XYZ file of C-alpha atoms in Angstrom:
386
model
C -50.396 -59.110 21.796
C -51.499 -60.621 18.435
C -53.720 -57.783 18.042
C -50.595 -55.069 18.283
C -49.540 -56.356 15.126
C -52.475 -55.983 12.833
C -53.542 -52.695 13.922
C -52.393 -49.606 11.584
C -49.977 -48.294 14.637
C -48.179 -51.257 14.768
C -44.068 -50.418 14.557
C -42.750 -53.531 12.786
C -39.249 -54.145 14.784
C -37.294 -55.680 11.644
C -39.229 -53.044 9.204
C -37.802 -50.346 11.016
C -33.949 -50.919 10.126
C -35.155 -49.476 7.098
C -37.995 -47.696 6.357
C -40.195 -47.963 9.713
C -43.957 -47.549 8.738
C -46.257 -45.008 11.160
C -50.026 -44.973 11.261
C -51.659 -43.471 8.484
C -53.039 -40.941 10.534
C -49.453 -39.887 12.104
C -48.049 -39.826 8.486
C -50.882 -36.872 7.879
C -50.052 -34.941 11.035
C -46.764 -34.376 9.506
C -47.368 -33.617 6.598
C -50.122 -31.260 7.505
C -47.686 -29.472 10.566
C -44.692 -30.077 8.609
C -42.890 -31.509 10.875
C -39.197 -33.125 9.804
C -38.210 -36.668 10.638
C -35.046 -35.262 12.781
C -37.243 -33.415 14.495
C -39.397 -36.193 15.982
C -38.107 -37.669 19.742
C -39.094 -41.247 20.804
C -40.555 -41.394 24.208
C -40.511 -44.598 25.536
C -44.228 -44.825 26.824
C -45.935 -47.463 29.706
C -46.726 -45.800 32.907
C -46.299 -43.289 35.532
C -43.045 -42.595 35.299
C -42.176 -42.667 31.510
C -45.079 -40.134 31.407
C -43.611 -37.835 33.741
C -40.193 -37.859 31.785
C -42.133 -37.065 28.513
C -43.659 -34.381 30.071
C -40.344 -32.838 32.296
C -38.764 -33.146 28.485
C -41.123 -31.129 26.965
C -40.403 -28.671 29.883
C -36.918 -28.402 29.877
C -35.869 -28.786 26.667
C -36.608 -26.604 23.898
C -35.344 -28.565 21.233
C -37.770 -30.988 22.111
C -40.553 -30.509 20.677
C -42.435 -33.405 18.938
C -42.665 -36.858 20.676
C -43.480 -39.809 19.327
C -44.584 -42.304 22.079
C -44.343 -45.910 21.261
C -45.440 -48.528 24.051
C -43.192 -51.719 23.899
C -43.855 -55.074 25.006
C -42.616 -58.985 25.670
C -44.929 -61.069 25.815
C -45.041 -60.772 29.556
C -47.750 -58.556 30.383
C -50.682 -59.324 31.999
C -53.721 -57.869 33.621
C -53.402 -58.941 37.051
C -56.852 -56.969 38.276
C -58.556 -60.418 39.748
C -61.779 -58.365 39.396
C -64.739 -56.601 37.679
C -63.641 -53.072 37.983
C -61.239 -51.835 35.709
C -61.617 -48.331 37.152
C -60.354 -49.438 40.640
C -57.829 -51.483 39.242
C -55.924 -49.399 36.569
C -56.445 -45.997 37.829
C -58.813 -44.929 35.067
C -61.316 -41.815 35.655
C -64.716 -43.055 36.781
C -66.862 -42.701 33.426
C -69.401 -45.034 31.684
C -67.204 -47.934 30.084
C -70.336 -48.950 28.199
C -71.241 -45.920 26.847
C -67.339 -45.622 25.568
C -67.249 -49.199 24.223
C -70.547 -48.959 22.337
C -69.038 -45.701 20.831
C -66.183 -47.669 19.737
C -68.294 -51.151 18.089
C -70.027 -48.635 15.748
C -66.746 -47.297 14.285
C -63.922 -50.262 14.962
C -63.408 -53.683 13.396
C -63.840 -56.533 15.514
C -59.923 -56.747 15.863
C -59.452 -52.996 16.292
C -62.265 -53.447 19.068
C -60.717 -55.936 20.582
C -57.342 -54.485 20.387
C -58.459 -51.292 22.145
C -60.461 -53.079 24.774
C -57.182 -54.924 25.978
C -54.472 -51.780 25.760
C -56.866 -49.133 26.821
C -55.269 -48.358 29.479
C -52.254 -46.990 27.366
C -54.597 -44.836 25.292
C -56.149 -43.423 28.799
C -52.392 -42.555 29.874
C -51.719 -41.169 26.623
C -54.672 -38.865 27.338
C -53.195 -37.884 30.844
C -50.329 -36.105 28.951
C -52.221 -34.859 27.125
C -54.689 -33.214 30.134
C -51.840 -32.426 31.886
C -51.667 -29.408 29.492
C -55.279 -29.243 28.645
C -55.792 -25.682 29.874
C -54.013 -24.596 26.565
C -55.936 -26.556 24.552
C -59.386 -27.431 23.508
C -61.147 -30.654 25.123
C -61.603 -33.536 23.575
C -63.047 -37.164 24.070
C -60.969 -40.597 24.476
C -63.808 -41.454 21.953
C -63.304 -39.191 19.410
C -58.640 -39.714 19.989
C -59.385 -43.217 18.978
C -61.374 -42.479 15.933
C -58.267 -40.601 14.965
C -56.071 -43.145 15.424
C -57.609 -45.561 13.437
C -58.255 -43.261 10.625
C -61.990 -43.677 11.170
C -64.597 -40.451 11.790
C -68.306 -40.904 13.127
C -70.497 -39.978 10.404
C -72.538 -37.476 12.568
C -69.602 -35.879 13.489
C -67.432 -35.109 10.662
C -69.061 -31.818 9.560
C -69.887 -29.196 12.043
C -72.789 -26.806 12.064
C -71.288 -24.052 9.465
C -70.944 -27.488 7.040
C -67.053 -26.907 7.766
C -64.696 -30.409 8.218
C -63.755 -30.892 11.657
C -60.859 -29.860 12.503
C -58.873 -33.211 14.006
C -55.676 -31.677 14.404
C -56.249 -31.497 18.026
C -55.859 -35.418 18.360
C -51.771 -34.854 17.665
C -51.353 -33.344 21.005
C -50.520 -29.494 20.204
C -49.472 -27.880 23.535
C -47.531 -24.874 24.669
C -45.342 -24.969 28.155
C -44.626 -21.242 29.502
C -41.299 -21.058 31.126
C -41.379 -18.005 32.143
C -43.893 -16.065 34.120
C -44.037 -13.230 32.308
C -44.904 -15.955 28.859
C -48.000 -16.921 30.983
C -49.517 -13.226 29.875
C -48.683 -14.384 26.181
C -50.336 -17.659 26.633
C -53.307 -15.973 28.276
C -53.875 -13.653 25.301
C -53.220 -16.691 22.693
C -50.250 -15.995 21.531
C -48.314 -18.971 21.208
C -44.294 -19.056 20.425
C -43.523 -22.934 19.958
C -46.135 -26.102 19.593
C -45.555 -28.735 21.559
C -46.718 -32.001 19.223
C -47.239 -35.112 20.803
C -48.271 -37.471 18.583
C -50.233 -40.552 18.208
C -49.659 -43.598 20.506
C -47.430 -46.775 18.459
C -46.961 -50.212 19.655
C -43.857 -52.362 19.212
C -43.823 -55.844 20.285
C -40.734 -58.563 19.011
C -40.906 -61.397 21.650
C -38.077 -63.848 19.899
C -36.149 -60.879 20.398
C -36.804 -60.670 23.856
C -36.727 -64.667 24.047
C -32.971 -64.841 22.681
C -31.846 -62.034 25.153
C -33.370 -63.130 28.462
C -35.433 -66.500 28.162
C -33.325 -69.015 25.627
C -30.090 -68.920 27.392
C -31.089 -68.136 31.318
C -29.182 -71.028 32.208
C -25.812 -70.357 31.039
C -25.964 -66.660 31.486
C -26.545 -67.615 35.644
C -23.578 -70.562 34.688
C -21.233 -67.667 33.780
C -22.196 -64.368 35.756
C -23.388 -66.743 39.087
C -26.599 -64.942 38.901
C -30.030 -64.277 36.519
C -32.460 -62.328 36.367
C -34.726 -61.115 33.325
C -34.963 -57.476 34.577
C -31.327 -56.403 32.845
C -31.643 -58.062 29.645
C -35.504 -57.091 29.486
C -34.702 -53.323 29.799
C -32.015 -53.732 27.643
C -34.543 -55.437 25.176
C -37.197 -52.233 25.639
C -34.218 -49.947 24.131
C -32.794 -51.963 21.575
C -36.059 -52.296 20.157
C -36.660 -48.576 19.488
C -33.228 -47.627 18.548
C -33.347 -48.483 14.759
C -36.180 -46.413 14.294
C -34.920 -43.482 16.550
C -31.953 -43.731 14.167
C -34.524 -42.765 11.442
C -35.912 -40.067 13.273
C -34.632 -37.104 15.574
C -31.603 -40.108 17.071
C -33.460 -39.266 20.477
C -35.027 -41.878 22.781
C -36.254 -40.528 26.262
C -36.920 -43.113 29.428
C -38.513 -42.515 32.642
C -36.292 -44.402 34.550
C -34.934 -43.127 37.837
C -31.776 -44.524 39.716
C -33.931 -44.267 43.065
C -37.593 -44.632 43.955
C -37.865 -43.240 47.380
C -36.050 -45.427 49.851
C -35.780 -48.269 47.300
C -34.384 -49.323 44.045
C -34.584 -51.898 40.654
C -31.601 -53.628 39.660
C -32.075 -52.607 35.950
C -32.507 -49.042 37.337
C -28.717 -48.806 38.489
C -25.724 -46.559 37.814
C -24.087 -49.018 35.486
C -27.572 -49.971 33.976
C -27.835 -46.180 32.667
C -24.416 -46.875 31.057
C -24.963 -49.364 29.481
C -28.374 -48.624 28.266
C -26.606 -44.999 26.742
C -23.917 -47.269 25.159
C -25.917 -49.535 23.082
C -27.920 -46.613 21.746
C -24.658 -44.388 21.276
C -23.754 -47.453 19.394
C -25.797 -46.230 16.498
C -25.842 -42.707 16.513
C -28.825 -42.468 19.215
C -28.837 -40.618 22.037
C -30.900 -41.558 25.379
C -32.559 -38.909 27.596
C -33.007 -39.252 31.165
C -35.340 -36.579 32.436
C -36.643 -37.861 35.765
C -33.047 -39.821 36.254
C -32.387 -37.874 39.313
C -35.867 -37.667 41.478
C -35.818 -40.003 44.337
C -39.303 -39.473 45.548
C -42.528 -40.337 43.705
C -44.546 -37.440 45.217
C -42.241 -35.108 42.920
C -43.412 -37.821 40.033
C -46.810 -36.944 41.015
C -46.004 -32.808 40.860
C -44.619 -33.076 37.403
C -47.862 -34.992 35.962
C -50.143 -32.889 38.616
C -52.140 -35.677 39.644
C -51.690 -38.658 42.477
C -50.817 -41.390 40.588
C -49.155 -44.227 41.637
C -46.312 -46.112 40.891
C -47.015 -49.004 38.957
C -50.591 -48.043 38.932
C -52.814 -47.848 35.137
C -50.053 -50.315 33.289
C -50.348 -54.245 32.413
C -47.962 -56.084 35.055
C -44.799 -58.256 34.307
C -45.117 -61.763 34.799
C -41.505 -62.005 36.786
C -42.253 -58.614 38.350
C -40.553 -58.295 41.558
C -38.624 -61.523 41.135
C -35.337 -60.653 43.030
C -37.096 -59.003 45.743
C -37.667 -60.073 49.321
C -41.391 -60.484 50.652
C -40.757 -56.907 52.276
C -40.219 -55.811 48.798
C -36.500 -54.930 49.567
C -34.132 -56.115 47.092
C -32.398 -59.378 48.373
C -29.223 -58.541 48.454
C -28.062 -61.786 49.865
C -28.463 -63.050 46.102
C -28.580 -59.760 44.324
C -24.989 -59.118 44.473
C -24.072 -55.868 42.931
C -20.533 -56.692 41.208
C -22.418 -59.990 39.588
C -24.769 -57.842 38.043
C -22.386 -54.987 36.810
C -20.822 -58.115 35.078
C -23.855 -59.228 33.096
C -24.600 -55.620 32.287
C -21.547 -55.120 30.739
C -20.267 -58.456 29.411
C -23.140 -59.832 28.545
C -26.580 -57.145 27.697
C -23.996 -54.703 26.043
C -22.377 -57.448 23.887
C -25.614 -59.283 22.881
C -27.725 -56.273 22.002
C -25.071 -54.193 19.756
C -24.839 -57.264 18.365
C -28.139 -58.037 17.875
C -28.544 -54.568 15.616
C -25.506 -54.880 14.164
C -27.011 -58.233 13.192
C -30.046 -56.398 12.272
C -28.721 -53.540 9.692
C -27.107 -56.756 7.755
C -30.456 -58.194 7.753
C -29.785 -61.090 10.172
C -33.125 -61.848 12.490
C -31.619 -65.229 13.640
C -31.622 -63.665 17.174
C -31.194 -67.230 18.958
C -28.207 -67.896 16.390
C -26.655 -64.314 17.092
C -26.873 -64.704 20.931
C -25.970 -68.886 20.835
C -22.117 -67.260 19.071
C -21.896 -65.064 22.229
C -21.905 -68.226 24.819
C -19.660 -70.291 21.857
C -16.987 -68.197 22.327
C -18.077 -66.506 25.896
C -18.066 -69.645 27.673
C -14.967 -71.885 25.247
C -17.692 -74.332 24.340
C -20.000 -75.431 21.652
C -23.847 -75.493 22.023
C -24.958 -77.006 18.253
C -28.450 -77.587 19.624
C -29.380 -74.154 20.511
């Protein structure tokens, strides 16, 4: 994770209450398209499904139309491959990885390389989206995307044959989505009504955030709500970490979460986690989007991307993934109980995180302190040695 924070798309958490800071390379994109801040939705980015709702809101909403997608983490990811062949593993195409990183060692710092090396695997899904539309667009390299995004260009490349400068616009995403057939004809003959922009890939990463919310206090919250679990307050987490900047931009964050997944379920994927989740953001003027909210089965995930990709497949994994599950993988519902963790949803993860910004726009970062009041008066004692 250290390497998230040096790199030029790096989203500084406590930055962004005020004047959040994009790549340099973003920042020309729109100027060059001139594209307004009010205009620019946050799509919470990872995986499979936060893909597929980035995509279905493209789609179906036409005043969507530029995404910024910013990858989140806390501190809990991990590569959990146990082997040589990251191909097989994270669901990347089959291509020479050697070729691509010596591409990358002539043009990236050691820290840049490094950082890429470790988070490909977000870049690669970032270029899914992007092929999922390609057949509007012109091709282009992983190779070349990262160039962009680190505001380097390869020196043999920057000028084409007619001595013109290359045209890198492409690297911002620019797609067009026919809805209707007879727009198909339009497309086909190049006319295109609307751009669809999605821009460059960001990274946000605030662990003592996500250490005050789910990790510090883990004991008392199971004291007071007879259960605990990480998953509610680390979703929670994921959204309150994106809302001051989507407060600065177009007040739009959209999530790929879904209330079912075939015949199973997450417990921070439930009715009253959805509420909650829209609360906090509402809180401050932001307003969360649900595309995919409604599609129970993951073969209509796979039709909206148009490829067979699997759930949980080409992402890092969570250290405490699956940690109220039985070995079946069904929830255990002999400790999961459903009114316990309605309770913590809404007297505890609501509380905590409005708080938390709140805290946050007065230019309090003392999360620990913040969340340490909450149990003060929450549970009628006093903790002084938080």
């Amino acid at each position: 994770m250290y390497f998230t924070r040096k790199m030029d798309n790096f989203i500084d958490f406590k930055t962004s209450f005020d004047k959040p800071l994009l790549s340099n390379r973003t920042n020309q994109i729109i100027e060059e398209l001139g594209i307004k801040p009010e205009e620019i939705a946050i799509g919470e980015f990872a995986g499979r499904d936060s893909s597929a709702a980035i995509i279905k809101a493209f789609e179906d909403n036409d005043d969507i139309n530029v995404i910024l997608p910013i990858c989140a983490f806390t501190g809990l990811e991990y590569d959990n491959s146990n082997g040589s062949d990251i191909h097989g593993r994270l669901g990347y195409e089959n291509q020479q990885v050697d070729e691509f990183y010596a591409n990358m060692v002539d043009v990236l710092s050691l820290k840049e390389y490094a950082h890429y090396e470790k988070f490909e695997v977000y870049y690669r899904n970032w270029e899914r989206i992007y092929n999922r539309f390609s057949e509007h667009n012109d091709t282009f390299s992983l190779t070349e995307m990262v160039k962009m995004f680190v505001g380097k260009y390869a020196k043999d490349k920057d000028v084409d044959k007619n001595t013109k400068i290359m045209d890198t616009s492409f690297v911002s995403g620019r797609f067009y989505i026919p809805k209707k057939e007879q727009e198909l004809d339009k497309l086909k003959n190049g006319a295109m009504e609307k751009d669809k922009i999605f821009l460059p890939l960001h990274f946000m990463y605030e662990p003592s955030l996500w250490h005050a919310i789910n990790g510090r206090f883990s004991s008392l919250i199971g004291d007071k709500f007879y259960y605990y679990s990480p998953c509610m307050g680390c979703h929670a987490y994921l959204r309150t970490l994106r809302v001051p900047l989507a407060n600065k931009l177009g007040k739009k964050i959209i999530s790929g979460d879904r209330i079912k997944h075939d015949n199973n379920y997450k417990i921070d994927q439930i009715a009253v986690a959805f509420e909650v989740y829209t609360n906090i953001a509402k809180e401050f003027d932001v307003e969360m989007l649900y595309p995919i909210k409604d599609i129970e089965k993951g073969s209509e995930i796979k039709d909206i991307i148009n490829e067979d990709w699997e759930q949980d497949a080409s992402q890092l994994t969570c250290m405490f993934s699956k940690n109220y599950r039985n070995i079946d993988g069904t929830v255990n519902e002999r400790k999961c109980h459903l009114e316990d963790i309605e309770n913590i949803y809404k007297e505890y993860v609501e509380v905590v995180c409005k708080d938390l910004l709140h805290n946050g726009y007065r230019g309090n970062f003392d999360y620990t302190g913040v969340v340490a009041k909450y149990f003060e008066k929450a549970c009628k004692k006093d903790y002084p040695n938080y």
